[in-house]
């Protein structure tokens, strides 16, 4: 296919990509380590299950592929083509040819940007969603990504430049779930140069994305900063180790938040009730993290609210004032704070009865005349509340009911489970993740 990189020589371009270069020092320094053993240990039980691999053709992902094949894993490969570079299609074809030679199934997953929002964020989200959908369809248990120790260090510096807190500076997770699929990062204990040395020792080639040299990208600037720090004796491994210690700090904080949630929080049919006095007595950071988790769960948010906005929300809570944040409404009363979904945030949000509504609610009930095809779920709202006889007797507060899931047929209310209306219909709210899951149910 091409000449191979050896020592300080270069790898000629394959499929239109830039050439890769590996020097003797960085590539061969750590070859005494058994990278295969490190990889298998990081995979753990996943090594014995059908495993998906995200392979772009770069050095990290090519090493991921060959390590998995050498380990005897049952794998399938996907390459995401974002359509952002002319060379991408040829590089995906090169990965397909490599996989064919190895007897490994391969798919190209295409995505095209619609021009809206932040390109990098949109591409990242699309990549994870495409991979998750592909993996589920292929019957895979998890998808492995080729992130390395260098990626951990670079991410740390990028977030440090954005004044990130403990969560931002903590190392990326070795295991996480996205769109219902488990994603693994089994190479985070291995350096990028170390992987390339491993590839060279086996006579294997790879392609480097030319954007890896474009200083317009924050990651490239972080990579160069790490290279510059090497003269001062600071390497990617040390920065990654610091990120790992920040992960330990985050876990310790999460433990304290879970203890606080168990003591002063209650879950009530999708709402959270907090004891005002208990909230005031919490250490500042624990209080902030608990409130952030509450808002993220009720608001079905992927990211927490901005720091200044969260601080204003917390100040209102401590002063016993009503406030809104992130699609959530906080109402004080009798020494407690009830945080519920804000009606405005779900107005117009509608889905079929077999789908999850507002990211948290699943509604089930009997078939009507053998057919539920005309039914939808949307917020109860003022219109729905007006159709309920004796709504004033409902045990849920009015503001909570307004934003609660209801079953509709056109403009006619069929059921409002949280208001006790609609025989045989029920609404179940997904439980919170993380520390907030320690909060008990209200009785």
GROMACS .gro file of C-alpha atoms in nm:
model
  443
    1UNK     CA    1   0.000   0.000   0.000
    2UNK     CA    2   0.278   0.242   0.089
    3UNK     CA    3   0.617   0.276   0.253
    4UNK     CA    4   0.602   0.243   0.629
    5UNK     CA    5   0.721   0.486   0.893
    6UNK     CA    6   1.033   0.369   1.073
    7UNK     CA    7   1.219   0.560   1.339
    8UNK     CA    8   1.236   0.926   1.231
    9UNK     CA    9   1.114   0.861   0.876
   10UNK     CA   10   0.772   0.955   0.746
   11UNK     CA   11   0.461   0.773   0.634
   12UNK     CA   12   0.355   0.872   0.280
   13UNK     CA   13  -0.002   0.991   0.253
   14UNK     CA   14  -0.274   0.729   0.224
   15UNK     CA   15  -0.616   0.818   0.088
   16UNK     CA   16  -0.530   1.188   0.077
   17UNK     CA   17  -0.428   1.237   0.441
   18UNK     CA   18  -0.118   1.410   0.572
   19UNK     CA   19   0.190   1.202   0.642
   20UNK     CA   20   0.270   1.093   0.995
   21UNK     CA   21   0.607   1.133   1.166
   22UNK     CA   22   0.744   0.955   1.469
   23UNK     CA   23   1.086   1.019   1.617
   24UNK     CA   24   1.304   0.755   1.779
   25UNK     CA   25   1.276   0.899   2.129
   26UNK     CA   26   0.898   0.942   2.157
   27UNK     CA   27   0.804   0.631   1.964
   28UNK     CA   28   1.043   0.373   2.097
   29UNK     CA   29   1.101   0.491   2.451
   30UNK     CA   30   0.821   0.288   2.611
   31UNK     CA   31   0.810  -0.019   2.391
   32UNK     CA   32   0.924  -0.226   2.686
   33UNK     CA   33   0.567  -0.194   2.818
   34UNK     CA   34   0.315  -0.455   2.711
   35UNK     CA   35   0.060  -0.228   2.546
   36UNK     CA   36  -0.157  -0.527   2.457
   37UNK     CA   37  -0.183  -0.617   2.824
   38UNK     CA   38  -0.269  -0.257   2.917
   39UNK     CA   39  -0.539  -0.256   2.650
   40UNK     CA   40  -0.694  -0.586   2.758
   41UNK     CA   41  -0.691  -0.489   3.124
   42UNK     CA   42  -0.863  -0.159   3.045
   43UNK     CA   43  -1.134  -0.335   2.845
   44UNK     CA   44  -1.207  -0.580   3.123
   45UNK     CA   45  -1.521  -0.793   3.065
   46UNK     CA   46  -1.599  -0.596   2.747
   47UNK     CA   47  -1.316  -0.786   2.575
   48UNK     CA   48  -1.540  -1.096   2.577
   49UNK     CA   49  -1.843  -0.922   2.425
   50UNK     CA   50  -1.915  -0.799   2.070
   51UNK     CA   51  -1.729  -0.471   2.052
   52UNK     CA   52  -1.756  -0.176   1.819
   53UNK     CA   53  -1.451   0.030   1.727
   54UNK     CA   54  -1.449   0.389   1.602
   55UNK     CA   55  -1.162   0.401   1.353
   56UNK     CA   56  -1.076   0.713   1.153
   57UNK     CA   57  -0.748   0.589   1.007
   58UNK     CA   58  -0.530   0.798   1.239
   59UNK     CA   59  -0.257   0.641   1.449
   60UNK     CA   60  -0.459   0.614   1.770
   61UNK     CA   61  -0.761   0.444   1.616
   62UNK     CA   62  -0.553   0.219   1.388
   63UNK     CA   63  -0.367   0.099   1.698
   64UNK     CA   64  -0.705   0.043   1.866
   65UNK     CA   65  -0.812  -0.178   1.576
   66UNK     CA   66  -0.498  -0.391   1.564
   67UNK     CA   67  -0.481  -0.425   1.942
   68UNK     CA   68  -0.841  -0.550   1.948
   69UNK     CA   69  -0.773  -0.800   1.668
   70UNK     CA   70  -0.455  -0.925   1.839
   71UNK     CA   71  -0.651  -0.962   2.165
   72UNK     CA   72  -0.901  -1.188   1.988
   73UNK     CA   73  -1.195  -0.954   2.041
   74UNK     CA   74  -1.505  -0.998   1.827
   75UNK     CA   75  -1.518  -0.654   1.666
   76UNK     CA   76  -1.693  -0.444   1.406
   77UNK     CA   77  -1.563  -0.108   1.286
   78UNK     CA   78  -1.731   0.219   1.193
   79UNK     CA   79  -1.575   0.529   1.038
   80UNK     CA   80  -1.761   0.859   1.068
   81UNK     CA   81  -1.729   1.083   0.762
   82UNK     CA   82  -1.829   1.437   0.861
   83UNK     CA   83  -1.781   1.562   0.507
   84UNK     CA   84  -1.560   1.845   0.631
   85UNK     CA   85  -1.248   1.751   0.432
   86UNK     CA   86  -1.209   1.633   0.075
   87UNK     CA   87  -0.979   1.355   0.187
   88UNK     CA   88  -1.229   1.207   0.436
   89UNK     CA   89  -1.402   0.972   0.191
   90UNK     CA   90  -1.071   0.828   0.068
   91UNK     CA   91  -0.950   0.784   0.425
   92UNK     CA   92  -1.270   0.598   0.512
   93UNK     CA   93  -1.215   0.376   0.210
   94UNK     CA   94  -0.861   0.303   0.331
   95UNK     CA   95  -0.998   0.196   0.670
   96UNK     CA   96  -1.250  -0.027   0.491
   97UNK     CA   97  -0.966  -0.191   0.295
   98UNK     CA   98  -0.767  -0.245   0.615
   99UNK     CA   99  -1.068  -0.403   0.783
  100UNK     CA  100  -1.133  -0.628   0.484
  101UNK     CA  101  -0.777  -0.755   0.503
  102UNK     CA  102  -0.830  -0.832   0.871
  103UNK     CA  103  -1.169  -0.994   0.815
  104UNK     CA  104  -1.347  -0.730   1.022
  105UNK     CA  105  -1.689  -0.583   0.927
  106UNK     CA  106  -1.678  -0.210   0.844
  107UNK     CA  107  -1.935   0.066   0.795
  108UNK     CA  108  -1.902   0.430   0.690
  109UNK     CA  109  -2.139   0.661   0.880
  110UNK     CA  110  -2.199   0.991   0.704
  111UNK     CA  111  -2.301   1.323   0.858
  112UNK     CA  112  -2.335   1.667   0.705
  113UNK     CA  113  -2.347   1.989   0.904
  114UNK     CA  114  -2.659   2.201   0.858
  115UNK     CA  115  -2.467   2.521   0.926
  116UNK     CA  116  -2.639   2.588   1.259
  117UNK     CA  117  -2.469   2.612   1.597
  118UNK     CA  118  -2.109   2.538   1.688
  119UNK     CA  119  -1.951   2.311   1.425
  120UNK     CA  120  -1.713   2.127   1.660
  121UNK     CA  121  -1.986   2.059   1.916
  122UNK     CA  122  -2.236   1.955   1.649
  123UNK     CA  123  -1.983   1.719   1.489
  124UNK     CA  124  -1.895   1.561   1.824
  125UNK     CA  125  -2.261   1.505   1.916
  126UNK     CA  126  -2.338   1.366   1.572
  127UNK     CA  127  -2.042   1.129   1.589
  128UNK     CA  128  -2.153   0.982   1.920
  129UNK     CA  129  -2.516   0.951   1.812
  130UNK     CA  130  -2.424   0.786   1.481
  131UNK     CA  131  -2.193   0.542   1.655
  132UNK     CA  132  -2.454   0.459   1.920
  133UNK     CA  133  -2.724   0.393   1.660
  134UNK     CA  134  -2.487   0.182   1.450
  135UNK     CA  135  -2.373  -0.022   1.750
  136UNK     CA  136  -2.728  -0.095   1.864
  137UNK     CA  137  -2.826  -0.203   1.514
  138UNK     CA  138  -2.521  -0.430   1.494
  139UNK     CA  139  -2.595  -0.592   1.831
  140UNK     CA  140  -2.274  -0.462   1.992
  141UNK     CA  141  -2.233  -0.435   2.367
  142UNK     CA  142  -2.007  -0.127   2.364
  143UNK     CA  143  -1.803   0.102   2.140
  144UNK     CA  144  -1.431   0.162   2.205
  145UNK     CA  145  -1.273   0.499   2.122
  146UNK     CA  146  -0.904   0.565   2.063
  147UNK     CA  147  -0.847   0.851   2.309
  148UNK     CA  148  -0.500   0.842   2.462
  149UNK     CA  149  -0.311   0.986   2.757
  150UNK     CA  150  -0.224   1.283   2.534
  151UNK     CA  151  -0.593   1.353   2.473
  152UNK     CA  152  -0.649   1.362   2.849
  153UNK     CA  153  -0.366   1.613   2.893
  154UNK     CA  154  -0.477   1.829   2.601
  155UNK     CA  155  -0.835   1.837   2.724
  156UNK     CA  156  -0.712   1.941   3.069
  157UNK     CA  157  -0.524   2.240   2.926
  158UNK     CA  158  -0.813   2.341   2.701
  159UNK     CA  159  -1.054   2.341   2.994
  160UNK     CA  160  -0.804   2.517   3.217
  161UNK     CA  161  -0.791   2.797   2.959
  162UNK     CA  162  -1.171   2.825   2.990
  163UNK     CA  163  -1.147   2.856   3.370
  164UNK     CA  164  -1.316   2.520   3.424
  165UNK     CA  165  -1.390   2.392   3.772
  166UNK     CA  166  -1.323   2.052   3.924
  167UNK     CA  167  -1.559   1.869   3.688
  168UNK     CA  168  -1.405   2.027   3.379
  169UNK     CA  169  -1.049   1.953   3.487
  170UNK     CA  170  -1.120   1.592   3.581
  171UNK     CA  171  -0.999   1.333   3.332
  172UNK     CA  172  -1.242   1.220   3.064
  173UNK     CA  173  -1.434   0.913   3.171
  174UNK     CA  174  -1.294   0.572   3.080
  175UNK     CA  175  -1.654   0.453   3.053
  176UNK     CA  176  -1.966   0.655   2.979
  177UNK     CA  177  -2.310   0.604   2.832
  178UNK     CA  178  -2.438   0.812   2.541
  179UNK     CA  179  -2.773   0.765   2.368
  180UNK     CA  180  -2.817   0.431   2.542
  181UNK     CA  181  -2.480   0.288   2.434
  182UNK     CA  182  -2.169   0.227   2.645
  183UNK     CA  183  -1.852   0.397   2.520
  184UNK     CA  184  -1.508   0.286   2.640
  185UNK     CA  185  -1.167   0.450   2.625
  186UNK     CA  186  -0.919   0.166   2.683
  187UNK     CA  187  -0.608   0.357   2.567
  188UNK     CA  188  -0.608   0.645   2.814
  189UNK     CA  189  -0.314   0.492   2.996
  190UNK     CA  190  -0.098   0.493   2.681
  191UNK     CA  191   0.076   0.788   2.516
  192UNK     CA  192   0.027   0.883   2.149
  193UNK     CA  193   0.395   0.839   2.061
  194UNK     CA  194   0.398   0.509   2.246
  195UNK     CA  195   0.112   0.381   2.030
  196UNK     CA  196   0.285   0.489   1.714
  197UNK     CA  197   0.597   0.310   1.826
  198UNK     CA  198   0.385  -0.002   1.875
  199UNK     CA  199   0.248   0.034   1.521
  200UNK     CA  200   0.596   0.078   1.375
  201UNK     CA  201   0.724  -0.229   1.557
  202UNK     CA  202   0.461  -0.426   1.361
  203UNK     CA  203   0.518  -0.250   1.030
  204UNK     CA  204   0.177  -0.084   1.037
  205UNK     CA  205   0.092   0.253   0.883
  206UNK     CA  206  -0.163   0.525   0.953
  207UNK     CA  207  -0.286   0.862   0.827
  208UNK     CA  208  -0.264   1.194   1.009
  209UNK     CA  209  -0.546   1.446   0.976
  210UNK     CA  210  -0.393   1.775   0.848
  211UNK     CA  211  -0.611   1.972   1.092
  212UNK     CA  212  -0.385   1.829   1.365
  213UNK     CA  213  -0.135   2.096   1.259
  214UNK     CA  214  -0.384   2.384   1.233
  215UNK     CA  215  -0.332   2.626   1.522
  216UNK     CA  216  -0.681   2.768   1.472
  217UNK     CA  217  -0.799   2.467   1.677
  218UNK     CA  218  -0.769   2.485   2.055
  219UNK     CA  219  -0.656   2.122   2.075
  220UNK     CA  220  -0.364   2.188   1.844
  221UNK     CA  221  -0.258   2.486   2.056
  222UNK     CA  222  -0.282   2.270   2.369
  223UNK     CA  223  -0.071   2.001   2.200
  224UNK     CA  224   0.197   2.253   2.116
  225UNK     CA  225   0.189   2.393   2.470
  226UNK     CA  226   0.251   2.045   2.610
  227UNK     CA  227   0.543   1.997   2.372
  228UNK     CA  228   0.689   2.329   2.488
  229UNK     CA  229   0.655   2.228   2.853
  230UNK     CA  230   0.869   1.923   2.792
  231UNK     CA  231   1.177   2.145   2.824
  232UNK     CA  232   1.069   2.219   3.180
  233UNK     CA  233   1.029   1.850   3.256
  234UNK     CA  234   0.648   1.849   3.237
  235UNK     CA  235   0.500   1.589   3.004
  236UNK     CA  236   0.157   1.474   2.894
  237UNK     CA  237   0.177   1.186   3.140
  238UNK     CA  238   0.214   1.424   3.435
  239UNK     CA  239  -0.070   1.647   3.318
  240UNK     CA  240  -0.291   1.342   3.263
  241UNK     CA  241  -0.201   1.223   3.614
  242UNK     CA  242  -0.314   1.560   3.752
  243UNK     CA  243  -0.642   1.523   3.563
  244UNK     CA  244  -0.676   1.181   3.723
  245UNK     CA  245  -0.634   1.334   4.069
  246UNK     CA  246  -0.902   1.587   3.984
  247UNK     CA  247  -1.125   1.291   3.906
  248UNK     CA  248  -1.057   1.163   4.258
  249UNK     CA  249  -1.155   1.506   4.395
  250UNK     CA  250  -1.474   1.503   4.190
  251UNK     CA  251  -1.567   1.159   4.320
  252UNK     CA  252  -1.510   1.271   4.678
  253UNK     CA  253  -1.732   1.575   4.620
  254UNK     CA  254  -1.997   1.358   4.459
  255UNK     CA  255  -1.997   1.141   4.770
  256UNK     CA  256  -2.064   1.445   4.986
  257UNK     CA  257  -2.340   1.560   4.750
  258UNK     CA  258  -2.503   1.216   4.766
  259UNK     CA  259  -2.497   1.232   5.147
  260UNK     CA  260  -2.657   1.578   5.135
  261UNK     CA  261  -2.921   1.462   4.886
  262UNK     CA  262  -3.014   1.171   5.111
  263UNK     CA  263  -3.050   1.406   5.406
  264UNK     CA  264  -3.222   1.720   5.276
  265UNK     CA  265  -3.378   1.630   4.939
  266UNK     CA  266  -3.690   1.438   4.844
  267UNK     CA  267  -3.809   1.326   4.502
  268UNK     CA  268  -4.179   1.385   4.440
  269UNK     CA  269  -4.319   1.272   4.102
  270UNK     CA  270  -4.053   1.446   3.899
  271UNK     CA  271  -4.010   1.738   4.137
  272UNK     CA  272  -3.739   1.786   4.399
  273UNK     CA  273  -3.817   1.920   4.745
  274UNK     CA  274  -3.527   2.067   4.943
  275UNK     CA  275  -3.519   2.160   5.311
  276UNK     CA  276  -3.430   2.529   5.319
  277UNK     CA  277  -3.239   2.520   5.648
  278UNK     CA  278  -3.045   2.211   5.544
  279UNK     CA  279  -2.950   2.371   5.214
  280UNK     CA  280  -2.820   2.682   5.392
  281UNK     CA  281  -2.597   2.471   5.618
  282UNK     CA  282  -2.422   2.288   5.335
  283UNK     CA  283  -2.068   2.386   5.235
  284UNK     CA  284  -2.076   2.623   4.938
  285UNK     CA  285  -1.940   2.376   4.682
  286UNK     CA  286  -2.169   2.091   4.794
  287UNK     CA  287  -2.469   2.323   4.782
  288UNK     CA  288  -2.375   2.442   4.435
  289UNK     CA  289  -2.329   2.091   4.300
  290UNK     CA  290  -2.652   1.963   4.453
  291UNK     CA  291  -2.854   2.248   4.304
  292UNK     CA  292  -2.684   2.203   3.967
  293UNK     CA  293  -2.774   1.834   3.964
  294UNK     CA  294  -3.135   1.914   4.052
  295UNK     CA  295  -3.169   2.166   3.769
  296UNK     CA  296  -3.003   1.933   3.518
  297UNK     CA  297  -3.231   1.641   3.608
  298UNK     CA  298  -3.558   1.834   3.606
  299UNK     CA  299  -3.457   2.029   3.296
  300UNK     CA  300  -3.328   1.717   3.113
  301UNK     CA  301  -3.009   1.911   3.043
  302UNK     CA  302  -2.680   1.764   2.920
  303UNK     CA  303  -2.480   2.053   3.064
  304UNK     CA  304  -2.518   2.244   3.388
  305UNK     CA  305  -2.624   2.610   3.396
  306UNK     CA  306  -2.367   2.889   3.377
  307UNK     CA  307  -2.196   2.966   3.704
  308UNK     CA  308  -2.331   3.319   3.754
  309UNK     CA  309  -2.688   3.210   3.676
  310UNK     CA  310  -2.663   2.918   3.917
  311UNK     CA  311  -2.530   3.146   4.191
  312UNK     CA  312  -2.828   3.381   4.148
  313UNK     CA  313  -3.064   3.084   4.169
  314UNK     CA  314  -2.898   2.961   4.487
  315UNK     CA  315  -2.908   3.312   4.639
  316UNK     CA  316  -3.283   3.322   4.576
  317UNK     CA  317  -3.319   2.981   4.741
  318UNK     CA  318  -3.130   3.092   5.052
  319UNK     CA  319  -3.346   3.406   5.071
  320UNK     CA  320  -3.669   3.211   5.024
  321UNK     CA  321  -3.757   3.374   4.691
  322UNK     CA  322  -3.914   3.218   4.383
  323UNK     CA  323  -3.683   3.192   4.083
  324UNK     CA  324  -3.639   3.014   3.750
  325UNK     CA  325  -3.333   2.855   3.591
  326UNK     CA  326  -3.274   2.617   3.304
  327UNK     CA  327  -3.643   2.550   3.245
  328UNK     CA  328  -3.704   2.489   3.615
  329UNK     CA  329  -3.915   2.686   3.861
  330UNK     CA  330  -3.837   2.710   4.233
  331UNK     CA  331  -4.117   2.791   4.476
  332UNK     CA  332  -4.058   2.839   4.851
  333UNK     CA  333  -4.306   2.745   5.122
  334UNK     CA  334  -4.311   2.622   5.483
  335UNK     CA  335  -3.934   2.609   5.508
  336UNK     CA  336  -3.899   2.405   5.193
  337UNK     CA  337  -3.818   2.467   4.829
  338UNK     CA  338  -4.004   2.281   4.556
  339UNK     CA  339  -3.826   2.274   4.220
  340UNK     CA  340  -4.040   2.169   3.928
  341UNK     CA  341  -4.045   2.188   3.550
  342UNK     CA  342  -4.137   2.530   3.418
  343UNK     CA  343  -4.449   2.530   3.202
  344UNK     CA  344  -4.295   2.762   2.943
  345UNK     CA  345  -4.009   2.516   2.888
  346UNK     CA  346  -4.242   2.235   2.775
  347UNK     CA  347  -4.509   2.435   2.594
  348UNK     CA  348  -4.543   2.289   2.247
  349UNK     CA  349  -4.338   1.980   2.332
  350UNK     CA  350  -4.530   1.681   2.193
  351UNK     CA  351  -4.458   1.315   2.115
  352UNK     CA  352  -4.632   0.983   2.055
  353UNK     CA  353  -4.746   0.779   2.353
  354UNK     CA  354  -4.476   0.518   2.294
  355UNK     CA  355  -4.196   0.776   2.320
  356UNK     CA  356  -4.023   0.944   2.615
  357UNK     CA  357  -4.162   1.291   2.677
  358UNK     CA  358  -3.937   1.577   2.790
  359UNK     CA  359  -3.644   1.341   2.830
  360UNK     CA  360  -3.781   1.186   3.151
  361UNK     CA  361  -4.143   1.076   3.127
  362UNK     CA  362  -4.288   0.753   2.993
  363UNK     CA  363  -4.667   0.730   2.990
  364UNK     CA  364  -4.850   0.399   2.962
  365UNK     CA  365  -5.217   0.312   2.953
  366UNK     CA  366  -5.493   0.107   2.794
  367UNK     CA  367  -5.573   0.105   2.428
  368UNK     CA  368  -5.880   0.306   2.333
  369UNK     CA  369  -6.103   0.120   2.090
  370UNK     CA  370  -5.798  -0.091   2.010
  371UNK     CA  371  -5.608   0.204   1.866
  372UNK     CA  372  -5.387   0.466   2.030
  373UNK     CA  373  -5.249   0.604   1.705
  374UNK     CA  374  -5.424   0.938   1.745
  375UNK     CA  375  -5.297   0.999   2.097
  376UNK     CA  376  -5.005   1.221   2.189
  377UNK     CA  377  -4.830   1.336   2.504
  378UNK     CA  378  -4.790   1.702   2.586
  379UNK     CA  379  -4.802   1.918   2.896
  380UNK     CA  380  -5.130   1.937   3.084
  381UNK     CA  381  -5.123   2.317   3.080
  382UNK     CA  382  -5.404   2.554   3.166
  383UNK     CA  383  -5.627   2.410   2.893
  384UNK     CA  384  -5.596   2.060   3.031
  385UNK     CA  385  -5.639   2.167   3.390
  386UNK     CA  386  -5.967   2.333   3.294
  387UNK     CA  387  -6.098   1.997   3.164
  388UNK     CA  388  -6.037   1.818   3.494
  389UNK     CA  389  -6.328   1.803   3.734
  390UNK     CA  390  -6.217   1.868   4.091
  391UNK     CA  391  -5.864   1.963   3.991
  392UNK     CA  392  -5.834   2.164   4.311
  393UNK     CA  393  -5.830   1.837   4.503
  394UNK     CA  394  -5.517   1.710   4.326
  395UNK     CA  395  -5.229   1.630   4.559
  396UNK     CA  396  -4.968   1.789   4.330
  397UNK     CA  397  -4.921   2.169   4.339
  398UNK     CA  398  -5.078   2.356   4.049
  399UNK     CA  399  -4.746   2.469   3.900
  400UNK     CA  400  -4.622   2.111   3.899
  401UNK     CA  401  -4.940   1.986   3.732
  402UNK     CA  402  -4.926   2.247   3.457
  403UNK     CA  403  -4.592   2.109   3.334
  404UNK     CA  404  -4.679   1.743   3.393
  405UNK     CA  405  -4.731   1.492   3.108
  406UNK     CA  406  -5.086   1.443   2.983
  407UNK     CA  407  -5.243   1.232   2.710
  408UNK     CA  408  -5.434   1.417   2.441
  409UNK     CA  409  -5.641   1.337   2.136
  410UNK     CA  410  -5.632   1.665   1.951
  411UNK     CA  411  -5.773   1.926   2.189
  412UNK     CA  412  -5.945   1.668   2.408
  413UNK     CA  413  -5.774   1.560   2.729
  414UNK     CA  414  -5.766   1.182   2.764
  415UNK     CA  415  -5.561   1.139   3.080
  416UNK     CA  416  -5.356   1.339   3.331
  417UNK     CA  417  -5.187   1.070   3.542
  418UNK     CA  418  -5.027   1.305   3.799
  419UNK     CA  419  -5.366   1.469   3.856
  420UNK     CA  420  -5.528   1.129   3.909
  421UNK     CA  421  -5.733   1.157   3.590
  422UNK     CA  422  -5.769   0.877   3.336
  423UNK     CA  423  -5.833   0.523   3.452
  424UNK     CA  424  -5.552   0.284   3.371
  425UNK     CA  425  -5.303   0.555   3.271
  426UNK     CA  426  -4.978   0.611   3.458
  427UNK     CA  427  -4.669   0.827   3.417
  428UNK     CA  428  -4.324   0.715   3.532
  429UNK     CA  429  -4.034   0.955   3.565
  430UNK     CA  430  -3.682   0.833   3.493
  431UNK     CA  431  -3.472   0.826   3.809
  432UNK     CA  432  -3.188   1.077   3.841
  433UNK     CA  433  -2.829   0.974   3.778
  434UNK     CA  434  -2.530   1.049   3.996
  435UNK     CA  435  -2.540   1.187   4.351
  436UNK     CA  436  -2.902   1.301   4.328
  437UNK     CA  437  -3.008   0.937   4.296
  438UNK     CA  438  -2.942   0.907   4.671
  439UNK     CA  439  -3.243   1.130   4.744
  440UNK     CA  440  -3.537   0.923   4.877
  441UNK     CA  441  -3.887   0.934   4.736
  442UNK     CA  442  -4.132   1.163   4.913
  443UNK     CA  443  -4.414   0.989   5.099
   0.00000   0.00000   0.00000
